[in-house]
CSV table of C-alpha atoms in Angstrom, one decimal:
chain,number,residue,atom,x,y,z
A,1,MET,CA,21.5,29.2,2.6
A,2,SER,CA,18.9,27.1,0.7
A,3,LEU,CA,15.4,26.6,2.2
A,4,THR,CA,16.2,22.9,2.6
A,5,GLY,CA,19.3,23.9,4.7
A,6,LEU,CA,17.2,26.1,6.9
A,7,VAL,CA,14.6,23.4,7.4
A,8,ARG,CA,16.9,20.5,8.0
A,9,PRO,CA,17.7,21.3,11.7
A,10,LEU,CA,14.0,21.0,12.5
A,11,PHE,CA,14.3,17.3,11.8
A,12,ALA,CA,17.4,16.6,13.8
A,13,ASN,CA,15.7,15.8,17.1
A,14,ARG,CA,13.5,13.3,15.4
A,15,TRP,CA,16.6,11.5,14.1
A,16,ARG,CA,17.7,10.9,17.7
A,17,GLU,CA,14.2,9.7,18.7
A,18,LEU,CA,14.1,7.2,15.9
A,19,GLU,CA,17.3,5.6,17.2
A,20,LYS,CA,15.1,4.1,20.0
A,21,HIS,CA,13.6,1.8,17.4
A,22,ILE,CA,16.9,-0.1,17.4
A,23,ASN,CA,17.0,-1.4,21.0
A,24,GLU,CA,13.7,-0.2,22.6
A,25,GLY,CA,11.0,-1.6,20.3
A,26,GLU,CA,9.2,-3.6,23.0
A,27,GLN,CA,9.1,-0.7,25.4
A,28,LEU,CA,7.9,1.7,22.7
A,29,GLN,CA,5.0,-0.7,21.8
A,30,ARG,CA,4.0,-1.3,25.4
A,31,GLU,CA,3.8,2.5,25.9
A,32,VAL,CA,1.6,2.8,22.8
A,33,LEU,CA,-0.8,0.1,24.1
A,34,ALA,CA,-1.0,1.7,27.5
A,35,ARG,CA,-1.7,5.1,26.0
A,36,LEU,CA,-4.4,3.9,23.6
A,37,VAL,CA,-6.2,1.8,26.2
A,38,GLN,CA,-6.1,4.7,28.8
A,39,LYS,CA,-7.5,7.2,26.4
A,40,ALA,CA,-10.3,5.0,25.1
A,41,GLN,CA,-11.4,3.5,28.5
A,42,ASP,CA,-14.5,5.6,28.7
A,43,THR,CA,-15.7,4.9,25.2
A,44,GLU,CA,-18.5,2.4,24.7
A,45,TYR,CA,-16.0,-0.2,23.3
A,46,GLY,CA,-13.5,0.5,26.1
A,47,ARG,CA,-16.1,-0.1,28.8
A,48,LYS,CA,-17.4,-3.3,27.1
A,49,HIS,CA,-13.8,-4.7,26.9
A,50,LEU,CA,-12.6,-3.6,30.4
A,51,PHE,CA,-10.0,-1.1,29.3
A,52,ALA,CA,-10.0,0.5,32.8
A,53,ALA,CA,-8.8,-2.8,34.2
A,54,THR,CA,-6.3,-3.5,31.5
A,55,LYS,CA,-2.8,-3.3,32.9
A,56,SER,CA,-0.8,-5.5,30.6
A,57,TYR,CA,-0.8,-7.0,27.1
A,58,GLU,CA,-2.1,-10.2,28.5
A,59,ASP,CA,-5.1,-8.4,29.9
A,60,PHE,CA,-5.7,-6.7,26.6
A,61,VAL,CA,-5.7,-10.1,24.7
A,62,ARG,CA,-7.9,-11.7,27.3
A,63,ASN,CA,-10.6,-9.1,27.0
A,64,ASN,CA,-10.5,-8.2,23.3
A,65,PRO,CA,-11.4,-10.4,20.3
A,66,VAL,CA,-9.7,-10.2,16.9
A,67,ASN,CA,-11.8,-8.0,14.6
A,68,THR,CA,-12.4,-7.7,10.9
A,69,TYR,CA,-14.3,-4.9,9.4
A,70,GLU,CA,-17.5,-6.9,9.6
A,71,GLU,CA,-17.2,-7.1,13.4
A,72,LEU,CA,-16.8,-3.3,13.7
A,73,LYS,CA,-19.1,-2.2,10.9
A,74,THR,CA,-22.2,-1.6,13.1
A,75,ASP,CA,-20.2,0.6,15.4
A,76,ILE,CA,-18.6,2.5,12.5
A,77,ASP,CA,-22.0,3.0,10.9
A,78,ARG,CA,-23.2,4.6,14.1
A,79,MET,CA,-20.1,6.8,14.2
A,80,ARG,CA,-20.8,7.9,10.7
A,81,GLN,CA,-24.3,8.9,11.8
A,82,GLY,CA,-22.7,11.2,14.3
A,83,GLU,CA,-22.6,9.2,17.6
A,84,SER,CA,-19.8,10.0,19.9
A,85,ASP,CA,-17.5,7.9,22.1
A,86,VAL,CA,-18.1,4.7,20.4
A,87,LEU,CA,-14.8,3.2,19.3
A,88,TRP,CA,-12.7,6.4,20.1
A,89,PRO,CA,-13.4,9.4,22.3
A,90,GLY,CA,-15.4,12.2,20.7
A,91,ARG,CA,-16.9,12.4,17.3
A,92,VAL,CA,-15.0,11.2,14.2
A,93,LYS,CA,-15.7,13.4,11.2
A,94,TRP,CA,-13.7,11.7,8.4
A,95,TYR,CA,-13.8,8.2,7.0
A,96,ALA,CA,-11.5,6.8,4.4
A,97,LYS,CA,-13.2,4.8,1.7
A,98,SER,CA,-11.0,1.7,1.7
A,99,SER,CA,-9.5,0.7,-1.6
A,100,GLY,CA,-7.5,-2.3,-0.5
A,101,THR,CA,-9.5,-4.3,-3.0
A,102,THR,CA,-11.7,-3.6,-6.0
A,103,ASN,CA,-14.7,-5.3,-4.5
A,104,ASP,CA,-18.0,-3.4,-5.0
A,105,LYS,CA,-18.6,-3.5,-1.2
A,106,SER,CA,-16.9,-0.5,0.4
A,107,LYS,CA,-15.3,-0.1,3.8
A,108,PHE,CA,-15.3,3.2,5.7
A,109,ILE,CA,-12.3,3.4,7.9
A,110,PRO,CA,-12.5,6.0,10.7
A,111,VAL,CA,-9.8,8.7,10.6
A,112,SER,CA,-9.9,10.6,13.9
A,113,ALA,CA,-8.1,13.9,14.6
A,114,ASP,CA,-5.7,11.9,16.8
A,115,GLY,CA,-5.1,9.4,14.0
A,116,LEU,CA,-4.4,12.2,11.5
A,117,LYS,CA,-1.8,13.8,13.8
A,118,ARG,CA,-0.2,10.9,15.5
A,119,ILE,CA,-0.2,8.4,12.7
A,120,HIS,CA,-0.7,9.7,9.2
A,121,TYR,CA,1.0,13.1,9.4
A,122,LYS,CA,3.7,11.8,11.7
A,123,GLY,CA,4.5,9.1,9.1
A,124,GLY,CA,4.7,11.7,6.4
A,125,ALA,CA,7.1,13.8,8.5
A,126,ASP,CA,9.3,10.8,9.3
A,127,VAL,CA,9.6,10.0,5.6
A,128,VAL,CA,11.2,13.4,5.1
A,129,THR,CA,13.2,13.0,8.3
A,130,LEU,CA,14.8,9.7,7.1
A,131,TYR,CA,15.3,11.0,3.5
A,132,LEU,CA,17.1,14.1,4.7
A,133,ARG,CA,19.3,12.0,7.1
A,134,ASN,CA,20.3,9.7,4.2
A,135,ASN,CA,20.8,12.6,1.7
A,136,PRO,CA,22.7,15.5,3.2
A,137,GLN,CA,22.9,17.2,-0.2
A,138,SER,CA,19.2,17.2,-0.7
A,139,ARG,CA,17.5,20.4,-2.0
A,140,MET,CA,14.0,19.0,-2.0
A,141,PHE,CA,12.4,22.0,-0.2
A,142,ASP,CA,13.9,24.4,-2.7
A,143,GLY,CA,11.2,23.3,-5.1
A,144,LYS,CA,7.8,21.8,-5.0
A,145,GLY,CA,6.5,18.3,-4.3
A,146,LEU,CA,4.1,16.7,-6.8
A,147,ILE,CA,1.6,14.9,-4.5
A,148,LEU,CA,-0.9,12.6,-6.3
A,149,GLY,CA,-4.1,12.0,-4.3
A,150,GLY,CA,-7.7,10.8,-4.6
A,151,SER,CA,-11.0,12.6,-4.2
A,152,HIS,CA,-13.9,13.0,-1.8
A,153,SER,CA,-16.9,10.8,-2.2
A,154,PRO,CA,-19.9,13.1,-1.6
A,155,ASN,CA,-22.4,10.3,-2.4
A,156,TYR,CA,-21.3,8.5,0.8
A,157,ASN,CA,-21.4,11.6,3.0
A,158,LEU,CA,-23.8,11.8,5.9
A,159,PRO,CA,-24.7,14.9,7.9
A,160,GLY,CA,-22.3,14.0,10.7
A,161,SER,CA,-19.4,12.7,8.6
A,162,LEU,CA,-17.4,13.0,5.3
A,163,VAL,CA,-16.0,10.3,3.1
A,164,GLY,CA,-13.0,10.3,0.8
A,165,ASP,CA,-9.9,8.5,-0.3
A,166,LEU,CA,-7.3,8.7,2.4
A,167,SER,CA,-5.0,10.9,0.3
A,168,ALA,CA,-7.9,13.4,-0.2
A,169,ILE,CA,-8.5,13.5,3.6
A,170,LEU,CA,-4.9,14.2,4.1
A,171,ILE,CA,-4.9,17.0,1.5
A,172,GLU,CA,-8.1,18.5,3.0
A,173,ASN,CA,-6.7,18.6,6.5
A,174,ILE,CA,-3.1,19.5,5.9
A,175,ASN,CA,-1.4,22.5,7.3
A,176,PRO,CA,-2.0,25.4,4.8
A,177,LEU,CA,1.8,26.1,4.8
A,178,VAL,CA,2.4,22.8,3.1
A,179,ASN,CA,0.4,24.0,0.1
A,180,LEU,CA,3.2,26.5,-0.5
A,181,VAL,CA,5.6,23.6,-1.4
A,182,ARG,CA,3.2,21.3,-3.2
A,183,VAL,CA,1.5,20.9,-6.6
A,184,PRO,CA,-1.1,20.6,-8.0
A,185,SER,CA,-3.7,23.1,-6.6
A,186,LYS,CA,-6.0,21.7,-4.0
A,187,GLN,CA,-8.9,22.1,-6.4
A,188,THR,CA,-7.2,20.0,-9.0
A,189,ALA,CA,-5.9,17.5,-6.5
A,190,LEU,CA,-9.4,16.7,-5.3
A,191,LEU,CA,-11.0,16.2,-8.7
A,192,SER,CA,-12.9,12.9,-9.0
A,193,ASP,CA,-12.5,12.3,-12.7
A,194,PHE,CA,-9.0,10.9,-12.9
A,195,GLU,CA,-8.6,11.5,-16.7
A,196,ILE,CA,-9.4,15.2,-16.4
A,197,LYS,CA,-7.3,15.4,-13.2
A,198,ARG,CA,-4.3,13.7,-14.9
A,199,ASP,CA,-4.2,16.3,-17.6
A,200,ARG,CA,-4.6,19.2,-15.3
A,201,ILE,CA,-2.0,17.9,-12.9
A,202,ALA,CA,0.5,17.5,-15.8
A,203,ARG,CA,-0.2,21.0,-17.1
A,204,GLU,CA,0.0,22.6,-13.7
A,205,ALA,CA,3.2,20.8,-12.6
A,206,MET,CA,5.3,20.8,-15.7
A,207,THR,CA,6.1,24.6,-15.4
A,208,LYS,CA,7.0,24.3,-11.7
A,209,ASN,CA,10.4,23.4,-10.2
A,210,VAL,CA,9.3,19.9,-9.0
A,211,THR,CA,11.9,18.2,-6.8
A,212,ASN,CA,10.0,15.3,-5.3
A,213,LEU,CA,7.0,13.0,-6.2
A,214,SER,CA,4.6,11.2,-3.8
A,215,GLY,CA,2.0,8.7,-4.8
A,216,VAL,CA,1.0,5.2,-6.0
A,217,PRO,CA,3.5,4.1,-8.7
A,218,SER,CA,0.8,3.1,-11.3
A,219,TRP,CA,-1.1,6.3,-11.2
A,220,MET,CA,2.0,8.5,-10.9
A,221,LEU,CA,3.4,6.8,-14.0
A,222,SER,CA,0.2,7.7,-15.9
A,223,VAL,CA,0.6,11.4,-14.9
A,224,LEU,CA,4.3,11.4,-15.8
A,225,ASN,CA,3.6,9.9,-19.2
A,226,ARG,CA,1.1,12.7,-19.7
A,227,VAL,CA,3.8,15.3,-18.8
A,228,MET,CA,6.0,13.7,-21.4
A,229,GLU,CA,3.3,13.8,-24.0
A,230,ILE,CA,2.6,17.5,-23.5
A,231,SER,CA,6.2,18.5,-23.1
A,232,GLY,CA,7.6,16.5,-26.0
A,233,LYS,CA,10.7,15.7,-24.0
A,234,THR,CA,12.5,12.4,-23.9
A,235,HIS,CA,13.3,12.1,-20.2
A,236,LEU,CA,11.6,13.6,-17.2
A,237,GLU,CA,14.7,15.4,-15.9
A,238,GLU,CA,14.5,17.6,-19.0
A,239,VAL,CA,11.2,18.9,-17.6
A,240,TRP,CA,12.3,18.9,-14.0
A,241,PRO,CA,16.1,19.1,-13.8
A,242,ASN,CA,16.0,19.2,-10.0
A,243,LEU,CA,13.9,16.1,-9.4
A,244,GLU,CA,15.5,13.9,-6.8
A,245,VAL,CA,13.1,11.5,-5.1
A,246,PHE,CA,9.9,9.5,-5.5
A,247,PHE,CA,8.2,8.6,-2.3
A,248,HIS,CA,6.0,5.6,-3.3
A,249,GLY,CA,3.6,3.2,-1.7
A,250,GLY,CA,0.2,1.5,-2.2
A,251,VAL,CA,1.4,-1.2,-4.6
A,252,ALA,CA,4.7,-3.0,-5.1
A,253,PHE,CA,7.2,-0.9,-7.0
A,254,THR,CA,9.0,-3.9,-8.6
A,255,PRO,CA,6.8,-4.1,-11.7
A,256,TYR,CA,7.3,-0.4,-12.4
A,257,ARG,CA,10.9,0.2,-11.5
A,258,GLU,CA,12.3,-0.4,-15.0
A,259,GLN,CA,9.8,1.9,-16.5
A,260,TYR,CA,10.7,4.7,-14.0
A,261,GLU,CA,14.4,4.2,-14.6
A,262,LYS,CA,13.9,4.6,-18.3
A,263,LEU,CA,11.8,7.7,-17.9
A,264,ILE,CA,14.1,9.2,-15.3
A,265,THR,CA,17.8,8.6,-16.2
A,266,SER,CA,19.3,11.1,-13.7
A,267,PRO,CA,21.9,9.4,-11.4
A,268,LYS,CA,20.7,11.6,-8.5
A,269,MET,CA,17.2,10.1,-8.6
A,270,HIS,CA,16.2,8.3,-5.4
A,271,TYR,CA,13.2,6.0,-4.6
A,272,MET,CA,11.8,5.5,-1.1
A,273,GLU,CA,9.1,3.1,-0.3
A,274,THR,CA,6.4,3.8,2.4
A,275,TYR,CA,3.7,1.6,3.8
A,276,ASN,CA,0.7,3.8,4.4
A,277,ALA,CA,-2.9,2.6,4.1
A,278,SER,CA,-6.4,3.9,4.9
A,279,GLU,CA,-5.9,2.2,8.3
A,280,GLY,CA,-2.6,3.8,9.2
A,281,PHE,CA,1.0,4.6,8.4
A,282,PHE,CA,3.2,1.6,9.3
A,283,GLY,CA,6.6,1.5,7.6
A,284,ILE,CA,9.3,3.5,5.9
A,285,GLN,CA,12.3,2.4,3.9
A,286,ASP,CA,15.0,3.9,6.0
A,287,ASP,CA,18.0,2.4,4.2
A,288,PRO,CA,18.3,3.0,0.4
A,289,SER,CA,20.4,-0.2,0.0
A,290,ASP,CA,17.8,-2.4,1.8
A,291,LYS,CA,14.3,-3.0,0.3
A,292,SER,CA,12.8,-3.8,3.7
A,293,MET,CA,11.1,-1.1,5.7
A,294,LEU,CA,11.4,0.1,9.3
A,295,LEU,CA,8.3,-0.6,11.3
A,296,MET,CA,7.3,2.7,13.0
A,297,LEU,CA,6.8,1.8,16.6
A,298,ASP,CA,6.0,5.1,18.4
A,299,TYR,CA,2.9,6.2,16.5
A,300,ASP,CA,-0.6,5.5,17.8
A,301,VAL,CA,-0.5,2.0,16.4
A,302,PHE,CA,-0.1,-1.2,18.5
A,303,TYR,CA,0.9,-4.2,16.4
A,304,GLU,CA,0.2,-7.9,16.7
A,305,PHE,CA,1.0,-10.7,14.2
A,306,GLN,CA,-0.7,-13.9,13.4
A,307,GLU,CA,1.4,-16.6,11.9
A,308,MET,CA,-0.2,-17.6,8.6
A,309,GLY,CA,-1.7,-21.1,8.7
A,310,THR,CA,-2.0,-21.1,12.5
A,311,ASP,CA,-4.1,-19.5,15.3
A,312,THR,CA,-1.0,-18.2,17.0
A,313,ILE,CA,-1.0,-14.4,17.6
A,314,VAL,CA,2.1,-12.6,19.1
A,315,PRO,CA,3.0,-9.0,19.9
A,316,LEU,CA,5.9,-7.4,18.2
A,317,TRP,CA,8.4,-8.9,20.7
A,318,GLY,CA,7.3,-12.4,19.8
A,319,VAL,CA,7.9,-12.3,16.1
A,320,GLU,CA,10.6,-14.3,14.3
A,321,LYS,CA,12.4,-13.6,11.0
A,322,ASP,CA,11.3,-15.1,7.7
A,323,LYS,CA,7.8,-16.1,8.9
A,324,ASN,CA,4.7,-15.0,7.1
A,325,TYR,CA,2.4,-13.0,9.4
A,326,ALA,CA,-1.0,-11.4,9.0
A,327,MET,CA,-0.9,-8.0,10.7
A,328,LEU,CA,-3.3,-6.8,13.4
A,329,ILE,CA,-3.5,-3.2,14.6
A,330,SER,CA,-5.0,-1.2,17.4
A,331,THR,CA,-5.1,2.5,16.7
A,332,SER,CA,-6.3,5.9,17.8
A,333,CYS,CA,-8.8,5.8,15.0
A,334,GLY,CA,-10.8,3.2,17.0
A,335,LEU,CA,-9.6,0.0,15.3
A,336,TRP,CA,-9.0,-2.7,17.9
A,337,ARG,CA,-7.1,-5.9,17.2
A,338,TYR,CA,-8.1,-5.2,13.6
A,339,MET,CA,-7.1,-7.6,10.9
A,340,ILE,CA,-5.8,-5.3,8.2
A,341,GLY,CA,-5.5,-7.9,5.5
A,342,ASP,CA,-1.8,-7.5,4.7
A,343,THR,CA,0.9,-10.1,5.4
A,344,VAL,CA,4.5,-9.2,6.3
A,345,LYS,CA,7.8,-11.0,6.8
A,346,PHE,CA,10.4,-9.6,9.2
A,347,THR,CA,13.9,-9.4,7.8
A,348,SER,CA,15.3,-8.1,11.1
A,349,THR,CA,14.2,-7.9,14.7
A,350,ASN,CA,16.8,-5.3,15.9
A,351,PRO,CA,15.5,-3.0,14.6
A,352,TYR,CA,12.2,-4.4,13.4
A,353,LYS,CA,12.3,-4.3,9.6
A,354,PHE,CA,10.0,-6.1,7.3
A,355,ILE,CA,8.7,-6.6,3.7
A,356,ILE,CA,5.1,-6.7,2.6
A,357,SER,CA,4.6,-10.3,1.5
A,358,GLY,CA,1.0,-10.1,0.3
A,359,ARG,CA,-2.6,-10.0,1.4
A,360,THR,CA,-4.4,-12.5,3.5
A,361,LYS,CA,-7.0,-12.7,0.8
A,362,SER,CA,-4.7,-12.0,-2.2
A,363,PHE,CA,-3.2,-15.4,-2.8
A,364,ILE,CA,-3.8,-18.6,-4.7
A,365,ASN,CA,-4.2,-21.7,-2.6
A,366,ALA,CA,-6.6,-23.8,-4.7
A,367,PHE,CA,-4.4,-26.9,-4.7
A,368,GLY,CA,-2.3,-26.4,-1.6
A,369,GLU,CA,0.3,-24.3,-3.4
A,370,GLU,CA,0.0,-21.2,-1.1
A,371,LEU,CA,1.2,-18.8,-3.8
A,372,ILE,CA,1.5,-15.2,-2.3
A,373,VAL,CA,2.0,-11.8,-3.9
A,374,ASP,CA,5.6,-11.7,-2.9
A,375,ASN,CA,6.3,-14.8,-4.9
A,376,ALA,CA,4.4,-13.4,-7.9
A,377,GLU,CA,6.3,-10.1,-7.8
A,378,GLN,CA,9.7,-11.8,-7.6
A,379,GLY,CA,8.8,-14.3,-10.3
A,380,LEU,CA,7.7,-11.5,-12.7
A,381,LYS,CA,10.7,-9.4,-12.0
A,382,TYR,CA,13.0,-12.4,-12.9
A,383,ALA,CA,11.1,-13.2,-16.0
A,384,CYS,CA,11.2,-9.6,-17.2
A,385,GLU,CA,15.0,-9.5,-16.6
A,386,LYS,CA,15.5,-12.6,-18.6
A,387,THR,CA,13.3,-11.6,-21.5
A,388,GLY,CA,13.5,-7.8,-21.6
A,389,ALA,CA,9.7,-7.6,-21.0
A,390,GLN,CA,7.9,-5.0,-18.9
A,391,VAL,CA,4.8,-5.7,-16.9
A,392,LEU,CA,2.3,-2.9,-16.4
A,393,GLU,CA,-0.6,-4.7,-14.7
A,394,TYR,CA,-1.5,-8.3,-14.0
A,395,THR,CA,-3.9,-10.6,-12.1
A,396,ALA,CA,-4.0,-14.4,-11.7
A,397,ALA,CA,-6.5,-17.0,-10.6
A,398,PRO,CA,-6.8,-20.8,-10.8
A,399,VAL,CA,-8.4,-22.9,-13.5
A,400,PHE,CA,-9.9,-25.6,-11.3
A,401,MET,CA,-10.4,-28.1,-14.2
A,402,ASP,CA,-10.7,-27.6,-17.9
A,403,GLN,CA,-12.2,-29.9,-20.5
A,404,ASN,CA,-9.2,-32.1,-20.3
A,405,ALA,CA,-9.4,-32.4,-16.5
A,406,LYS,CA,-6.3,-30.2,-16.2
A,407,CYS,CA,-5.7,-27.7,-13.4
A,408,ARG,CA,-3.5,-24.6,-13.7
A,409,HIS,CA,-2.9,-21.0,-12.8
A,410,GLN,CA,-4.1,-18.5,-15.4
A,411,TRP,CA,-2.3,-15.1,-15.6
A,412,LEU,CA,-3.7,-12.1,-17.4
A,413,ILE,CA,-0.8,-9.7,-18.0
A,414,GLU,CA,-0.8,-6.3,-19.6
A,415,PHE,CA,2.7,-5.7,-20.9
A,416,SER,CA,4.1,-2.2,-21.5
A,417,LYS,CA,6.8,-4.1,-23.4
A,418,ALA,CA,5.8,-7.6,-24.5
A,419,PRO,CA,8.3,-10.4,-24.5
A,420,GLU,CA,9.2,-11.8,-28.0
A,421,ASP,CA,8.0,-15.2,-26.9
A,422,VAL,CA,5.2,-15.3,-24.4
A,423,GLU,CA,5.6,-19.0,-23.9
A,424,GLN,CA,9.2,-18.6,-22.9
A,425,PHE,CA,8.2,-15.9,-20.5
A,426,ALA,CA,5.6,-18.2,-19.0
A,427,ASP,CA,8.2,-21.0,-18.7
A,428,ILE,CA,10.7,-18.8,-16.9
A,429,LEU,CA,8.0,-17.5,-14.5
A,430,ASP,CA,6.8,-21.0,-13.8
A,431,ARG,CA,10.3,-22.3,-13.0
A,432,LYS,CA,11.1,-19.2,-10.8
A,433,LEU,CA,7.9,-19.7,-8.8
A,434,GLN,CA,8.9,-23.3,-8.1
A,435,GLU,CA,12.2,-22.0,-6.9
A,436,LEU,CA,10.6,-19.4,-4.7
A,437,ASN,CA,7.8,-21.6,-3.2
A,438,SER,CA,8.3,-25.2,-2.2
A,439,ASP,CA,4.5,-25.8,-2.0
A,440,TYR,CA,4.1,-24.6,-5.5
A,441,GLU,CA,7.0,-26.7,-6.6
A,442,ALA,CA,5.5,-29.8,-4.9
A,443,LYS,CA,2.2,-29.3,-6.6
A,444,ARG,CA,3.9,-28.8,-10.0
A,445,TYR,CA,5.9,-32.1,-9.6
A,446,LYS,CA,5.5,-34.0,-12.9
A,447,ASP,CA,2.3,-32.0,-13.6
A,448,ILE,CA,0.4,-34.4,-11.5
A,449,THR,CA,-1.6,-31.9,-9.4
A,450,LEU,CA,-0.9,-28.5,-11.1
A,451,GLN,CA,0.0,-28.0,-14.7
A,452,HIS,CA,2.2,-25.4,-16.3
A,453,LEU,CA,0.8,-21.9,-15.8
A,454,GLU,CA,-0.9,-20.1,-18.7
A,455,ILE,CA,-0.3,-16.4,-19.7
A,456,ILE,CA,-3.0,-14.5,-21.6
A,457,PRO,CA,-1.7,-11.1,-22.9
A,458,ALA,CA,-4.1,-8.3,-22.1
A,459,ARG,CA,-4.9,-5.5,-24.6
A,460,GLN,CA,-3.5,-2.1,-23.8
A,461,GLY,CA,-5.6,-0.2,-21.3
A,462,LEU,CA,-7.7,-3.2,-20.2
A,463,PHE,CA,-7.1,-2.9,-16.5
A,464,ASN,CA,-7.8,0.9,-16.5
A,465,ASP,CA,-11.0,0.2,-18.4
A,466,TRP,CA,-12.0,-2.3,-15.8
A,467,LEU,CA,-11.3,0.0,-12.9
A,468,LYS,CA,-13.1,2.8,-14.7
A,469,ALA,CA,-16.2,0.7,-15.3
A,470,LYS,CA,-16.3,0.1,-11.5
A,471,GLY,CA,-15.8,3.8,-10.8
A,472,LYS,CA,-12.4,3.1,-9.3
A,473,LEU,CA,-10.0,4.8,-11.7
A,474,GLY,CA,-7.2,6.8,-10.0
A,475,GLY,CA,-6.4,7.5,-6.4
A,476,GLN,CA,-5.3,4.5,-4.4
A,477,HIS,CA,-7.4,1.8,-6.1
A,478,LYS,CA,-5.6,-1.4,-7.0
A,479,VAL,CA,-5.9,-4.3,-9.3
A,480,PRO,CA,-6.3,-7.6,-7.2
A,481,ARG,CA,-3.1,-9.5,-8.0
A,482,LEU,CA,-3.9,-13.1,-6.9
A,483,SER,CA,-7.2,-14.7,-6.0
A,484,ASN,CA,-8.7,-18.1,-5.3
A,485,SER,CA,-11.9,-16.8,-7.0
A,486,ARG,CA,-12.2,-16.3,-10.8
A,487,GLU,CA,-14.7,-13.5,-10.4
A,488,HIS,CA,-12.3,-10.6,-11.3
A,489,LEU,CA,-10.4,-12.6,-13.9
A,490,GLU,CA,-13.6,-13.6,-15.8
A,491,GLU,CA,-14.7,-9.9,-15.8
A,492,LEU,CA,-11.4,-8.9,-17.2
A,493,LEU,CA,-11.3,-11.7,-19.8
A,494,LYS,CA,-14.7,-10.7,-21.0
A,495,MET,CA,-13.6,-7.1,-21.5
A,496,ASN,CA,-10.3,-8.3,-23.1
A,497,ARG,CA,-12.3,-10.1,-25.8
A,498,ALA,CA,-14.6,-7.1,-26.4
A,499,THR,CA,-13.8,-3.9,-28.2
A,500,PRO,CA,-12.8,-1.1,-25.7
A,501,ASN,CA,-15.6,1.2,-25.1
A,502,PRO,CA,-14.3,4.8,-25.1
A,503,SER,CA,-17.5,6.0,-23.3
A,504,LEU,CA,-16.7,3.9,-20.2
């Protein structure tokens, strides 16, 4: 019997437990809230917010404000200095340097021992559980997993705490047995220089029997392209004939799907999306035919949702399908009613399944158009399908008024395969965005408020150069997709006009 066949029964009990997500979602979430509040009642935060007297969700809401990082920052800084029992019982050693944006200001998200076990690692195990359930012929454990991670950040370390990308924290604390079925080596995985790491990963992995990949699509694609350069092969299955699945997350997969499908032509290849962030592990694509993800309800994460454009906040059992919600979480890492910054839309409430629709701060609403990342991703996918183009990276921001008193959206796009006619691509994208977003359509009416969007092709490597200049190349760092501010776009445009600096 194969190793995968021997391991598979270990996941069978969890299959049955996950069935509770279908009809018992509210009960699971109420139990999570009760467990979190009870465990944290003797912390400084718990005493201040009356956790000992909290007997219901209504009590919890009454006694606890909504928080952003700024509200919790002072407490987190104290925890990093070694103080105990502040937001969560005991001392928290690890902090994930948040890379949800490329702002210079860093956020340090506490990652407690409870959070590692009951959120992050539990999520990783459930990804495998659901994949094996859906793929009874899988042989993934008969080879190795190529897991792409970030690095520690020693310049942020303090005597009582350590800082790193979440992926580095997970690698550092993982059960040593897992290292037997993963590549690259821990030493290589934790390198901080992405370009050196990329080459070493490719060289270490290409001689192994790699059956599965895990990582952010953009950075994984860079590693895989390096594998192809070194190997001289045409398709990845020539290097790894038993490759069967890519577990991806961090950024939307849509802009990269076509490139992966050209690189990996094997009909047995699978793709499975996950929603894991520095703040927690939240969702898994449980059905290969459905792009939405199952919200994981029995981890140490209690969810709330604020309807965008309103002050209304509801628990899970109060959500409705097809509404755009900002997500709030309370977790065993000491985040309480924490506004994570992502927006979601539910596609089902039995079970609770959703898509990531964007970021609360990653949108363009300069003229009332309320353009969100989900619109942008769908629009770009459609334009690529119609023109044969491939988008590698992009960002967009408003032009509030040019010399002709015209307002528009300006898109900077790095194509891996440019369209023959950029203006045609822009026209298709603009019309699709109007189809997807009625507010955008209204503002575009007769060009009165908002003129036709503009596309500026970016030189090859521009976005990588920009991230590198900010010290954010590799790991889970992302390019901001949409912004009401032109700050990022202007920096990129300036670099786009300049000659690339190989020393950056």
